């Protein structure tokens, strides 16, 4: 549980409750002196079947925070049929700004994963959120060998459900390569930007900057004039990361 | 306005219509002549057509299978079923929640606006046929901008208010959605009318199967698994020339 508050122009980590294997670094102040950067670490090396990681993040008024995951989230095989779970809940008070760029989630062979992210924010707060879902350990030829991957991602701006993005991928029970599903893609990248700043951004300009190749497909859409949703479907992780970083840097 | 009021007093209201009439009315609201504008929506399919990825009957059938099982059956069809149920229980809080979720699930801008546009046209078309308490309440919430008027939720409420069986409501919804897509593909690819007829005939058993799945699904089974179709819907707004509005 992390709580941030703005005090005398500086965002401070005012409350931090942590239990092993999750650990947060202290607040670091990099280029932007007003923004607190905190690294999230996972000391066990990955989620074992039945594990449940829980993150609660609360940004009080005007707090400005960047959370970075130190490494990819590895989900180990579920040999006891239990799912590994990750719950993230975020609350952004008025004027707060949160950036969260996690590393990829990698479900190993026979893994079961159940992720759930709920973001509640105010109209004048800002969220920049990224996510990468990997097919498994690609370099070991272990793509789509996992048992099940479920994820639910919701953004509520006050009473309005701005995004409700849920996935349930089960490679043995679904033709993932069929037209309309993942087709040839291996990696799924998503980026969400919700902010009053969206009003002054040209979505078409952002769209025209995408580099589309045989390795990567991308698009962007507007969410009610309040947010932007970017999605990438890619066969190459590095090309995907490069593209996501390019857009990320434009929005920060 | 006075004409509309007179009309609404004169017939087709809910109470006391036979099951056969209910069924006929269900056919009527899915007829291609029923003006909700489904012929203007491709829900992302046009992007695939322009990329020459749907050129034959078989490719169309494959596309429809993905759309049926990984978009409709784990998306709007569940919302239709849940709305029908909530309307039967007059659970307005649940209906408002379903509207919010329906809005949030449609990430591509054109899918969201397409669903609202069809809902608005549906509402305008059915209101003169008679107002039930449920539809009256939903209309007033729509006028107050409390809801946006997504088609799936409205259709669930309307069929419940007419006492139409839930299973038939869902199955006709799936059939009409797939039929609409095929008719649009026949025009846009283009394919022959006979290919369209054969494609739909081939899909009938799968529509039934998907309908049975939906009856066992709950809100926990809402999934946006057809990521390729979603990507195509997002890209649709940037296509150079377009026959459809989504």
CSV table of C-alpha atoms in Angstrom, one decimal:
chain,number,residue,atom,x,y,z
A,1,UNK,CA,0.0,0.0,0.0
A,2,UNK,CA,1.5,3.3,-1.1
A,3,UNK,CA,0.1,6.7,-0.3
A,4,UNK,CA,1.5,9.9,-1.8
A,5,UNK,CA,0.9,13.5,-0.8
A,6,UNK,CA,2.1,16.8,-2.1
A,7,UNK,CA,3.9,18.9,0.5
A,8,UNK,CA,5.6,22.2,-0.2
A,9,UNK,CA,5.7,21.5,-3.9
A,10,UNK,CA,7.2,18.1,-3.5
A,11,UNK,CA,5.4,14.7,-3.8
A,12,UNK,CA,6.2,12.6,-0.7
A,13,UNK,CA,5.6,9.0,0.0
A,14,UNK,CA,3.6,9.5,3.1
A,15,UNK,CA,2.6,6.0,3.9
A,16,UNK,CA,4.0,2.7,2.8
A,17,UNK,CA,3.0,-0.7,4.0
A,18,UNK,CA,4.7,-3.6,2.4
A,19,UNK,CA,5.0,-7.3,2.8
A,20,UNK,CA,7.5,-9.6,1.3
A,21,UNK,CA,8.0,-10.4,-1.6
A,22,UNK,CA,6.8,-7.0,-2.6
A,23,UNK,CA,9.0,-4.1,-1.9
A,24,UNK,CA,8.9,-0.4,-2.9
A,25,UNK,CA,12.0,1.7,-3.1
A,26,UNK,CA,12.0,5.1,-1.4
A,27,UNK,CA,10.8,8.1,-3.4
A,28,UNK,CA,13.5,9.2,-5.9
A,29,UNK,CA,13.6,12.6,-7.5
A,30,UNK,CA,15.1,12.4,-11.0
A,31,UNK,CA,14.9,15.1,-13.7
A,32,UNK,CA,11.5,16.4,-12.6
A,33,UNK,CA,12.0,17.6,-9.1
A,34,UNK,CA,8.3,17.6,-8.4
A,35,UNK,CA,7.7,14.0,-9.4
A,36,UNK,CA,8.4,11.1,-7.1
A,37,UNK,CA,9.7,8.0,-8.8
A,38,UNK,CA,9.3,4.7,-6.9
A,39,UNK,CA,10.6,1.3,-8.1
A,40,UNK,CA,8.4,-1.7,-7.3
A,41,UNK,CA,10.4,-4.8,-6.7
A,42,UNK,CA,9.4,-8.4,-6.4
A,43,UNK,CA,12.0,-10.4,-4.5
A,44,UNK,CA,10.7,-13.9,-5.0
A,45,UNK,CA,11.4,-14.0,-8.7
A,46,UNK,CA,7.8,-14.6,-9.8
A,47,UNK,CA,4.3,-15.8,-9.0
A,48,UNK,CA,3.9,-19.4,-8.0
A,49,UNK,CA,0.4,-21.0,-8.3
A,50,UNK,CA,-1.9,-19.7,-5.6
A,51,UNK,CA,0.2,-16.6,-4.9
A,52,UNK,CA,-1.6,-13.3,-4.7
A,53,UNK,CA,0.2,-10.0,-5.1
A,54,UNK,CA,-1.8,-6.9,-4.1
A,55,UNK,CA,-1.0,-3.3,-4.8
A,56,UNK,CA,-3.0,-0.4,-3.5
A,57,UNK,CA,-1.9,3.1,-4.6
A,58,UNK,CA,-3.5,6.3,-3.5
A,59,UNK,CA,-2.4,9.7,-4.8
A,60,UNK,CA,-3.8,12.6,-2.8
A,61,UNK,CA,-4.5,16.0,-4.4
A,62,UNK,CA,-1.9,17.2,-6.9
A,63,UNK,CA,0.6,14.4,-6.1
A,64,UNK,CA,2.8,13.5,-9.1
A,65,UNK,CA,4.2,10.0,-9.2
A,66,UNK,CA,5.9,7.6,-11.5
A,67,UNK,CA,5.9,3.9,-10.6
A,68,UNK,CA,8.3,1.5,-12.3
A,69,UNK,CA,8.5,-2.2,-12.1
A,70,UNK,CA,12.0,-3.5,-11.7
A,71,UNK,CA,11.6,-6.6,-13.7
A,72,UNK,CA,9.1,-8.6,-15.7
A,73,UNK,CA,6.3,-10.4,-13.8
A,74,UNK,CA,6.9,-14.1,-14.3
A,75,UNK,CA,4.0,-16.5,-13.7
A,76,UNK,CA,5.2,-20.0,-12.9
A,77,UNK,CA,3.4,-23.2,-13.9
A,78,UNK,CA,0.3,-24.0,-12.0
A,79,UNK,CA,0.9,-27.6,-10.9
A,80,UNK,CA,-1.8,-27.5,-8.3
A,81,UNK,CA,-4.5,-26.0,-10.6
A,82,UNK,CA,-4.6,-22.8,-8.6
A,83,UNK,CA,-4.3,-19.4,-10.3
A,84,UNK,CA,-1.7,-16.8,-9.5
A,85,UNK,CA,-3.4,-13.5,-8.9
A,86,UNK,CA,-2.4,-9.9,-9.0
A,87,UNK,CA,-4.8,-7.1,-7.8
A,88,UNK,CA,-4.0,-3.5,-8.4
A,89,UNK,CA,-6.2,-0.7,-7.1
A,90,UNK,CA,-5.5,2.9,-7.8
A,91,UNK,CA,-7.2,6.0,-6.5
A,92,UNK,CA,-6.3,9.4,-8.0
A,93,UNK,CA,-7.6,12.5,-6.2
A,94,UNK,CA,-8.1,15.9,-7.9
A,95,UNK,CA,-5.1,17.1,-9.9
A,96,UNK,CA,-3.0,14.0,-9.2
A,97,UNK,CA,-0.9,12.4,-11.9
A,98,UNK,CA,0.3,8.8,-12.1
A,99,UNK,CA,2.5,7.1,-14.6
A,100,UNK,CA,2.9,3.4,-14.4
A,101,UNK,CA,5.0,1.5,-16.9
A,102,UNK,CA,5.3,-2.1,-15.9
A,103,UNK,CA,7.5,-4.7,-17.5
A,104,UNK,CA,5.9,-7.5,-19.4
A,105,UNK,CA,3.8,-10.2,-17.8
A,106,UNK,CA,5.3,-13.6,-18.8
A,107,UNK,CA,3.0,-16.7,-18.2
A,108,UNK,CA,5.2,-19.8,-18.3
A,109,UNK,CA,4.1,-23.2,-19.6
A,110,UNK,CA,0.9,-24.4,-17.7
A,111,UNK,CA,0.6,-21.1,-15.8
A,112,UNK,CA,-2.7,-19.7,-14.8
A,113,UNK,CA,-2.9,-16.0,-14.2
A,114,UNK,CA,-5.8,-13.8,-13.0
A,115,UNK,CA,-5.1,-10.1,-13.0
A,116,UNK,CA,-7.4,-7.3,-12.0
A,117,UNK,CA,-6.7,-3.6,-12.1
A,118,UNK,CA,-9.2,-1.0,-11.0
A,119,UNK,CA,-8.5,2.7,-11.4
A,120,UNK,CA,-10.7,5.4,-9.9
A,121,UNK,CA,-9.9,8.9,-10.8
A,122,UNK,CA,-11.2,12.5,-10.9
A,123,UNK,CA,-11.9,14.5,-14.0
A,124,UNK,CA,-8.9,16.7,-13.5
A,125,UNK,CA,-6.4,14.0,-12.6
A,126,UNK,CA,-4.1,12.3,-15.1
A,127,UNK,CA,-3.2,8.7,-15.7
A,128,UNK,CA,-0.6,7.3,-18.1
A,129,UNK,CA,-0.6,3.5,-17.9
A,130,UNK,CA,1.1,0.8,-19.9
A,131,UNK,CA,0.9,-3.0,-20.1
A,132,UNK,CA,2.6,-5.7,-22.1
A,133,UNK,CA,1.4,-9.3,-22.2
A,134,UNK,CA,3.8,-11.8,-23.5
A,135,UNK,CA,2.9,-15.2,-24.9
A,136,UNK,CA,5.5,-17.0,-22.6
A,137,UNK,CA,9.2,-17.5,-22.8
A,138,UNK,CA,9.5,-16.9,-26.5
A,139,UNK,CA,13.3,-17.5,-26.7
A,140,UNK,CA,12.7,-21.0,-25.3
A,141,UNK,CA,10.0,-21.6,-28.0
A,142,UNK,CA,7.5,-21.6,-25.2
A,143,UNK,CA,4.7,-19.4,-26.8
A,144,UNK,CA,1.1,-19.9,-25.8
A,145,UNK,CA,1.9,-22.9,-23.7
A,146,UNK,CA,0.2,-21.4,-20.6
A,147,UNK,CA,-3.1,-22.7,-19.4
A,148,UNK,CA,-5.0,-19.6,-18.9
A,149,UNK,CA,-4.6,-15.8,-18.8
A,150,UNK,CA,-7.3,-13.6,-17.4
A,151,UNK,CA,-7.1,-9.9,-17.0
A,152,UNK,CA,-9.6,-7.2,-16.1
A,153,UNK,CA,-8.7,-3.5,-16.5
A,154,UNK,CA,-11.1,-0.8,-15.6
A,155,UNK,CA,-10.9,3.0,-15.5
A,156,UNK,CA,-13.7,4.9,-13.8
A,157,UNK,CA,-13.6,8.7,-14.1
A,158,UNK,CA,-15.9,9.6,-11.3
A,159,UNK,CA,-19.3,7.9,-12.2
A,160,UNK,CA,-18.3,7.1,-15.8
A,161,UNK,CA,-16.8,3.8,-16.9
A,162,UNK,CA,-14.2,5.1,-19.5
A,163,UNK,CA,-12.6,1.7,-20.1
A,164,UNK,CA,-13.6,-1.9,-19.4
A,165,UNK,CA,-10.9,-4.0,-21.0
A,166,UNK,CA,-11.0,-7.7,-20.1
A,167,UNK,CA,-9.2,-10.6,-21.6
A,168,UNK,CA,-9.5,-14.3,-21.2
A,169,UNK,CA,-6.9,-16.2,-23.3
A,170,UNK,CA,-6.8,-19.9,-23.1
A,171,UNK,CA,-4.6,-21.3,-25.9
A,172,UNK,CA,-5.7,-24.9,-25.7
A,173,UNK,CA,-9.4,-24.0,-25.8
A,174,UNK,CA,-9.3,-21.1,-28.3
A,175,UNK,CA,-8.0,-20.7,-31.9
A,176,UNK,CA,-5.9,-17.7,-31.0
A,177,UNK,CA,-4.3,-17.6,-34.5
A,178,UNK,CA,-7.7,-17.4,-36.2
A,179,UNK,CA,-8.7,-14.2,-38.1
A,180,UNK,CA,-10.0,-11.6,-35.7
A,181,UNK,CA,-8.2,-12.8,-32.6
A,182,UNK,CA,-4.4,-12.5,-32.2
A,183,UNK,CA,-3.7,-13.9,-35.7
A,184,UNK,CA,0.1,-13.9,-36.1
A,185,UNK,CA,0.8,-11.7,-33.1
A,186,UNK,CA,2.6,-12.8,-30.0
A,187,UNK,CA,2.7,-9.7,-27.8
A,188,UNK,CA,-0.2,-7.4,-26.7
A,189,UNK,CA,0.8,-3.8,-25.8
A,190,UNK,CA,-1.7,-1.3,-24.3
A,191,UNK,CA,-1.3,2.3,-23.3
A,192,UNK,CA,-3.9,4.4,-21.6
A,193,UNK,CA,-3.7,8.2,-21.3
A,194,UNK,CA,-6.6,9.9,-19.4
A,195,UNK,CA,-6.1,13.6,-18.8
A,196,UNK,CA,-7.7,17.0,-19.3
A,197,UNK,CA,-4.7,17.5,-21.7
A,198,UNK,CA,-6.3,15.0,-24.2
A,199,UNK,CA,-8.5,17.9,-25.4
A,200,UNK,CA,-5.5,19.6,-27.0
A,201,UNK,CA,-4.0,16.5,-28.6
A,202,UNK,CA,-4.4,15.6,-32.2
A,203,UNK,CA,-5.2,11.9,-32.4
A,204,UNK,CA,-4.6,11.8,-36.1
A,205,UNK,CA,-1.1,13.2,-35.6
A,206,UNK,CA,-0.3,10.4,-33.1
A,207,UNK,CA,-1.8,7.8,-35.4
A,208,UNK,CA,0.4,9.0,-38.3
A,209,UNK,CA,3.5,8.6,-36.2
A,210,UNK,CA,3.0,4.8,-35.8
A,211,UNK,CA,5.5,2.6,-37.5
A,212,UNK,CA,3.6,-0.3,-38.9
A,213,UNK,CA,5.6,-3.3,-40.2
A,214,UNK,CA,5.2,-7.0,-40.5
A,215,UNK,CA,6.4,-7.2,-36.8
A,216,UNK,CA,3.9,-4.7,-35.4
A,217,UNK,CA,0.4,-3.4,-35.9
A,218,UNK,CA,-0.9,-0.4,-33.9
A,219,UNK,CA,-3.8,2.0,-33.6
A,220,UNK,CA,-5.2,4.6,-31.3
A,221,UNK,CA,-8.7,5.8,-30.4
A,222,UNK,CA,-10.3,8.5,-28.4
A,223,UNK,CA,-12.2,7.8,-25.2
A,224,UNK,CA,-15.0,10.4,-24.9
A,225,UNK,CA,-12.7,13.3,-25.3
A,226,UNK,CA,-11.2,12.4,-21.9
A,227,UNK,CA,-8.7,9.7,-22.8
A,228,UNK,CA,-6.7,7.9,-25.4
A,229,UNK,CA,-6.3,4.2,-25.9
A,230,UNK,CA,-3.4,2.8,-27.8
A,231,UNK,CA,-3.1,-0.9,-28.7
A,232,UNK,CA,-0.2,-2.8,-30.3
A,233,UNK,CA,-0.2,-6.4,-31.6
A,234,UNK,CA,3.3,-7.5,-32.3
A,235,UNK,CA,5.6,-10.4,-33.0
A,236,UNK,CA,8.7,-8.7,-31.8
A,237,UNK,CA,9.0,-7.5,-28.2
A,238,UNK,CA,11.8,-5.0,-28.8
A,239,UNK,CA,10.0,-3.4,-31.7
A,240,UNK,CA,6.9,-3.1,-29.5
A,241,UNK,CA,8.8,-1.6,-26.5
A,242,UNK,CA,10.5,0.9,-28.8
A,243,UNK,CA,7.2,2.0,-30.2
A,244,UNK,CA,5.5,2.2,-26.8
A,245,UNK,CA,8.4,4.2,-25.4
A,246,UNK,CA,8.1,6.6,-28.4
A,247,UNK,CA,4.5,7.4,-27.6
A,248,UNK,CA,5.1,7.3,-23.8
A,249,UNK,CA,7.8,10.0,-24.2
A,250,UNK,CA,5.4,12.2,-26.3
A,251,UNK,CA,2.8,12.1,-23.5
A,252,UNK,CA,5.2,12.8,-20.6
B,1,UNK,CA,-46.2,15.1,-31.1
B,2,UNK,CA,-50.0,14.8,-30.6
B,3,UNK,CA,-50.1,12.2,-33.4
B,4,UNK,CA,-47.5,10.2,-31.7
B,5,UNK,CA,-49.5,10.3,-28.5
B,6,UNK,CA,-52.6,9.1,-30.2
B,7,UNK,CA,-50.7,6.3,-31.9
B,8,UNK,CA,-49.2,5.2,-28.7
B,9,UNK,CA,-52.6,4.8,-27.2
B,10,UNK,CA,-53.9,2.9,-30.0
B,11,UNK,CA,-51.9,-0.3,-30.0
B,12,UNK,CA,-49.3,-2.9,-29.5
B,13,UNK,CA,-48.7,-2.2,-25.9
B,14,UNK,CA,-47.4,-5.0,-23.7
B,15,UNK,CA,-50.3,-6.5,-21.9
B,16,UNK,CA,-52.1,-9.5,-23.2
B,17,UNK,CA,-50.4,-10.2,-26.5
B,18,UNK,CA,-50.1,-13.8,-27.5
B,19,UNK,CA,-46.8,-15.7,-27.6
B,20,UNK,CA,-47.1,-15.9,-31.4
B,21,UNK,CA,-47.5,-12.2,-31.6
B,22,UNK,CA,-44.5,-11.6,-29.4
B,23,UNK,CA,-42.5,-13.8,-31.7
B,24,UNK,CA,-43.7,-12.0,-34.8
B,25,UNK,CA,-42.8,-8.7,-33.2
B,26,UNK,CA,-39.4,-10.1,-32.4
B,27,UNK,CA,-39.0,-10.9,-36.2
B,28,UNK,CA,-40.2,-7.4,-37.0
B,29,UNK,CA,-37.6,-5.6,-34.9
B,30,UNK,CA,-34.9,-7.6,-36.5
B,31,UNK,CA,-36.2,-7.2,-40.0
B,32,UNK,CA,-33.8,-5.4,-42.4
B,33,UNK,CA,-36.6,-2.9,-43.0
B,34,UNK,CA,-36.6,-2.0,-39.3
B,35,UNK,CA,-34.7,1.3,-39.3
B,36,UNK,CA,-31.9,1.1,-36.8
B,37,UNK,CA,-29.2,1.4,-39.4
B,38,UNK,CA,-27.3,-1.9,-39.0
B,39,UNK,CA,-26.6,-1.8,-42.8
B,40,UNK,CA,-24.3,1.2,-42.1
B,41,UNK,CA,-22.2,-0.7,-39.6
B,42,UNK,CA,-19.4,-3.2,-40.3
B,43,UNK,CA,-18.0,-3.2,-36.8
B,44,UNK,CA,-14.4,-3.3,-38.1
B,45,UNK,CA,-15.0,-5.8,-40.9
B,46,UNK,CA,-14.5,-3.2,-43.6
B,47,UNK,CA,-10.8,-2.8,-42.6
B,48,UNK,CA,-10.3,-6.6,-43.2
B,49,UNK,CA,-12.1,-6.3,-46.5
B,50,UNK,CA,-9.9,-3.4,-47.7
B,51,UNK,CA,-6.8,-5.5,-46.7
B,52,UNK,CA,-8.1,-8.2,-48.9
B,53,UNK,CA,-8.4,-10.6,-46.0
B,54,UNK,CA,-12.0,-11.5,-46.6
B,55,UNK,CA,-12.4,-12.4,-50.3
B,56,UNK,CA,-14.2,-15.7,-50.3
B,57,UNK,CA,-17.2,-17.3,-48.6
B,58,UNK,CA,-15.0,-19.4,-46.5
B,59,UNK,CA,-13.0,-16.4,-45.3
B,60,UNK,CA,-16.2,-14.7,-44.4
B,61,UNK,CA,-17.4,-17.7,-42.5
B,62,UNK,CA,-14.2,-17.9,-40.5
B,63,UNK,CA,-14.4,-14.2,-39.7
B,64,UNK,CA,-18.0,-14.5,-38.6
B,65,UNK,CA,-17.0,-17.4,-36.3
B,66,UNK,CA,-14.5,-15.2,-34.5
B,67,UNK,CA,-16.9,-12.3,-34.3
B,68,UNK,CA,-19.7,-14.6,-33.0
B,69,UNK,CA,-17.7,-16.4,-30.3
B,70,UNK,CA,-15.0,-13.9,-29.3
B,71,UNK,CA,-16.9,-10.7,-29.6
B,72,UNK,CA,-20.7,-11.0,-29.6
B,73,UNK,CA,-21.1,-14.0,-27.3
B,74,UNK,CA,-18.6,-12.7,-24.7
B,75,UNK,CA,-19.8,-9.1,-25.1
B,76,UNK,CA,-23.1,-7.6,-26.2
B,77,UNK,CA,-25.0,-10.8,-26.1
B,78,UNK,CA,-24.3,-11.2,-22.3
B,79,UNK,CA,-25.4,-7.6,-21.8
B,80,UNK,CA,-28.6,-8.3,-23.7
B,81,UNK,CA,-29.3,-11.3,-21.5
B,82,UNK,CA,-28.4,-9.4,-18.3
B,83,UNK,CA,-30.4,-6.4,-19.3
B,84,UNK,CA,-33.4,-8.6,-20.0
B,85,UNK,CA,-33.1,-10.1,-16.6
B,86,UNK,CA,-32.6,-6.8,-14.8
B,87,UNK,CA,-35.6,-5.3,-16.7
B,88,UNK,CA,-37.8,-8.2,-15.6
B,89,UNK,CA,-36.7,-7.5,-12.0
B,90,UNK,CA,-37.1,-3.7,-12.6
B,91,UNK,CA,-33.6,-3.4,-11.2
B,92,UNK,CA,-32.7,0.1,-12.6
B,93,UNK,CA,-29.4,0.3,-10.7
B,94,UNK,CA,-28.3,-2.8,-12.5
B,95,UNK,CA,-29.4,-1.5,-15.8
B,96,UNK,CA,-27.5,1.7,-15.4
B,97,UNK,CA,-24.4,-0.3,-14.4
B,98,UNK,CA,-24.8,-2.5,-17.6
B,99,UNK,CA,-25.0,0.7,-19.6
B,100,UNK,CA,-21.8,1.9,-18.1
B,101,UNK,CA,-20.0,-1.4,-18.7
B,102,UNK,CA,-21.3,-1.5,-22.3
B,103,UNK,CA,-19.9,2.0,-22.9
B,104,UNK,CA,-16.5,1.1,-21.3
B,105,UNK,CA,-16.2,-2.2,-23.2
B,106,UNK,CA,-16.5,-0.5,-26.6
B,107,UNK,CA,-13.0,0.9,-26.7
B,108,UNK,CA,-12.9,1.8,-30.4
B,109,UNK,CA,-14.6,5.2,-30.8
B,110,UNK,CA,-16.7,4.1,-33.8
B,111,UNK,CA,-17.9,1.0,-32.0
B,112,UNK,CA,-19.1,3.1,-29.1
B,113,UNK,CA,-20.8,5.7,-31.2
B,114,UNK,CA,-22.3,3.0,-33.5
B,115,UNK,CA,-23.9,1.2,-30.6
B,116,UNK,CA,-25.3,4.5,-29.3
B,117,UNK,CA,-26.6,5.5,-32.8
B,118,UNK,CA,-28.4,2.2,-33.2
B,119,UNK,CA,-29.8,2.5,-29.7
B,120,UNK,CA,-31.2,6.0,-30.4
B,121,UNK,CA,-32.7,4.9,-33.7
B,122,UNK,CA,-34.2,1.8,-32.0
B,123,UNK,CA,-35.7,4.0,-29.3
B,124,UNK,CA,-37.2,6.4,-31.7
B,125,UNK,CA,-38.7,3.6,-33.8
B,126,UNK,CA,-40.3,1.6,-30.9
B,127,UNK,CA,-41.6,4.5,-28.8
B,128,UNK,CA,-44.7,5.2,-31.0
B,129,UNK,CA,-45.6,1.5,-30.8
B,130,UNK,CA,-46.5,1.9,-27.2
B,131,UNK,CA,-44.7,2.8,-24.0
B,132,UNK,CA,-44.3,0.3,-21.2
B,133,UNK,CA,-43.3,1.6,-17.8
B,134,UNK,CA,-39.8,0.3,-18.3
B,135,UNK,CA,-39.2,2.0,-21.6
B,136,UNK,CA,-40.8,5.2,-20.3
B,137,UNK,CA,-38.3,5.2,-17.4
B,138,UNK,CA,-35.4,4.4,-19.7
B,139,UNK,CA,-36.5,7.1,-22.1
B,140,UNK,CA,-36.6,9.7,-19.4
B,141,UNK,CA,-33.1,8.7,-18.2
B,142,UNK,CA,-31.9,9.0,-21.8
B,143,UNK,CA,-33.5,12.5,-22.0
B,144,UNK,CA,-31.8,13.5,-18.8
B,145,UNK,CA,-28.5,12.2,-20.2
B,146,UNK,CA,-28.1,9.8,-17.3
B,147,UNK,CA,-27.6,7.1,-19.9
B,148,UNK,CA,-26.2,7.1,-23.4
B,149,UNK,CA,-28.7,4.6,-24.9
B,150,UNK,CA,-26.6,1.6,-26.0
B,151,UNK,CA,-28.5,-0.7,-28.3
B,152,UNK,CA,-27.7,-4.0,-26.5
B,153,UNK,CA,-29.2,-2.7,-23.2
B,154,UNK,CA,-32.2,-1.1,-24.8
B,155,UNK,CA,-33.0,-4.2,-26.8
B,156,UNK,CA,-32.8,-6.3,-23.6
B,157,UNK,CA,-35.2,-3.9,-21.8
B,158,UNK,CA,-37.6,-3.7,-24.7
B,159,UNK,CA,-37.9,-7.4,-25.3
B,160,UNK,CA,-38.4,-8.0,-21.5
B,161,UNK,CA,-41.1,-5.3,-21.4
B,162,UNK,CA,-42.9,-7.2,-24.2
B,163,UNK,CA,-42.6,-10.5,-22.3
B,164,UNK,CA,-40.5,-12.0,-25.0
B,165,UNK,CA,-38.6,-15.1,-23.9
B,166,UNK,CA,-34.9,-14.4,-22.9
B,167,UNK,CA,-33.4,-17.3,-24.8
B,168,UNK,CA,-35.2,-16.3,-28.0
B,169,UNK,CA,-34.2,-12.7,-27.4
B,170,UNK,CA,-30.5,-13.7,-27.3
B,171,UNK,CA,-30.6,-16.1,-30.1
B,172,UNK,CA,-32.3,-13.6,-32.5
B,173,UNK,CA,-29.8,-11.0,-31.5
B,174,UNK,CA,-26.9,-13.2,-32.4
B,175,UNK,CA,-28.6,-14.3,-35.7
B,176,UNK,CA,-29.5,-10.7,-36.7
B,177,UNK,CA,-25.9,-9.4,-35.9
B,178,UNK,CA,-24.3,-12.2,-38.0
B,179,UNK,CA,-26.9,-11.8,-40.7
B,180,UNK,CA,-26.3,-8.0,-40.8
B,181,UNK,CA,-22.5,-8.6,-41.1
B,182,UNK,CA,-23.0,-11.1,-43.9
B,183,UNK,CA,-25.3,-8.9,-45.9
B,184,UNK,CA,-22.8,-6.0,-45.6
B,185,UNK,CA,-20.0,-8.3,-46.7
B,186,UNK,CA,-22.0,-9.4,-49.7
B,187,UNK,CA,-22.2,-5.8,-50.8
B,188,UNK,CA,-18.7,-4.7,-49.8
B,189,UNK,CA,-16.4,-7.7,-50.8
B,190,UNK,CA,-18.5,-8.2,-53.1
B,191,UNK,CA,-19.8,-11.8,-52.9
B,192,UNK,CA,-22.8,-13.3,-54.6
B,193,UNK,CA,-26.2,-13.4,-52.8
B,194,UNK,CA,-26.0,-17.2,-52.9
B,195,UNK,CA,-22.6,-17.2,-51.1
B,196,UNK,CA,-24.2,-15.0,-48.4
B,197,UNK,CA,-27.1,-17.4,-48.0
B,198,UNK,CA,-24.8,-20.4,-47.8
B,199,UNK,CA,-22.5,-18.6,-45.3
B,200,UNK,CA,-25.4,-17.9,-43.0
B,201,UNK,CA,-26.8,-21.4,-43.4
B,202,UNK,CA,-23.4,-22.8,-42.4
B,203,UNK,CA,-23.3,-20.6,-39.3
B,204,UNK,CA,-26.8,-21.4,-38.0
B,205,UNK,CA,-25.7,-24.3,-35.8
B,206,UNK,CA,-22.8,-22.2,-34.4
B,207,UNK,CA,-25.3,-19.3,-33.7
B,208,UNK,CA,-27.3,-21.8,-31.7
B,209,UNK,CA,-24.2,-23.1,-29.9
B,210,UNK,CA,-23.1,-19.5,-29.1
B,211,UNK,CA,-26.6,-18.7,-27.8
B,212,UNK,CA,-26.4,-21.7,-25.4
B,213,UNK,CA,-23.1,-20.5,-24.1
B,214,UNK,CA,-24.5,-17.0,-23.5
B,215,UNK,CA,-27.3,-18.5,-21.4
B,216,UNK,CA,-24.7,-20.0,-19.1
B,217,UNK,CA,-22.5,-16.9,-19.0
B,218,UNK,CA,-22.5,-14.1,-16.4
B,219,UNK,CA,-20.9,-10.7,-16.3
B,220,UNK,CA,-17.7,-12.4,-15.2
B,221,UNK,CA,-17.5,-13.9,-18.7
B,222,UNK,CA,-17.4,-10.5,-20.5
B,223,UNK,CA,-14.2,-10.6,-22.5
B,224,UNK,CA,-12.7,-8.5,-25.2
B,225,UNK,CA,-10.9,-11.4,-26.9
B,226,UNK,CA,-11.3,-10.5,-30.5
B,227,UNK,CA,-8.3,-8.2,-30.4
B,228,UNK,CA,-7.8,-8.3,-34.2
B,229,UNK,CA,-11.3,-7.1,-34.8
B,230,UNK,CA,-10.9,-4.4,-32.1
B,231,UNK,CA,-7.7,-3.3,-33.8
B,232,UNK,CA,-9.5,-3.2,-37.2
B,233,UNK,CA,-12.3,-1.2,-35.6
B,234,UNK,CA,-9.8,1.3,-34.3
B,235,UNK,CA,-8.1,1.6,-37.7
B,236,UNK,CA,-11.4,2.0,-39.5
B,237,UNK,CA,-11.7,5.6,-38.7
B,238,UNK,CA,-8.4,6.3,-40.5
B,239,UNK,CA,-9.3,4.4,-43.7
B,240,UNK,CA,-9.1,6.6,-46.8
B,241,UNK,CA,-12.5,5.6,-48.3
B,242,UNK,CA,-15.3,3.9,-46.4
B,243,UNK,CA,-18.7,2.4,-47.2
B,244,UNK,CA,-19.6,1.9,-43.6
B,245,UNK,CA,-19.5,4.2,-40.5
B,246,UNK,CA,-17.8,1.6,-38.3
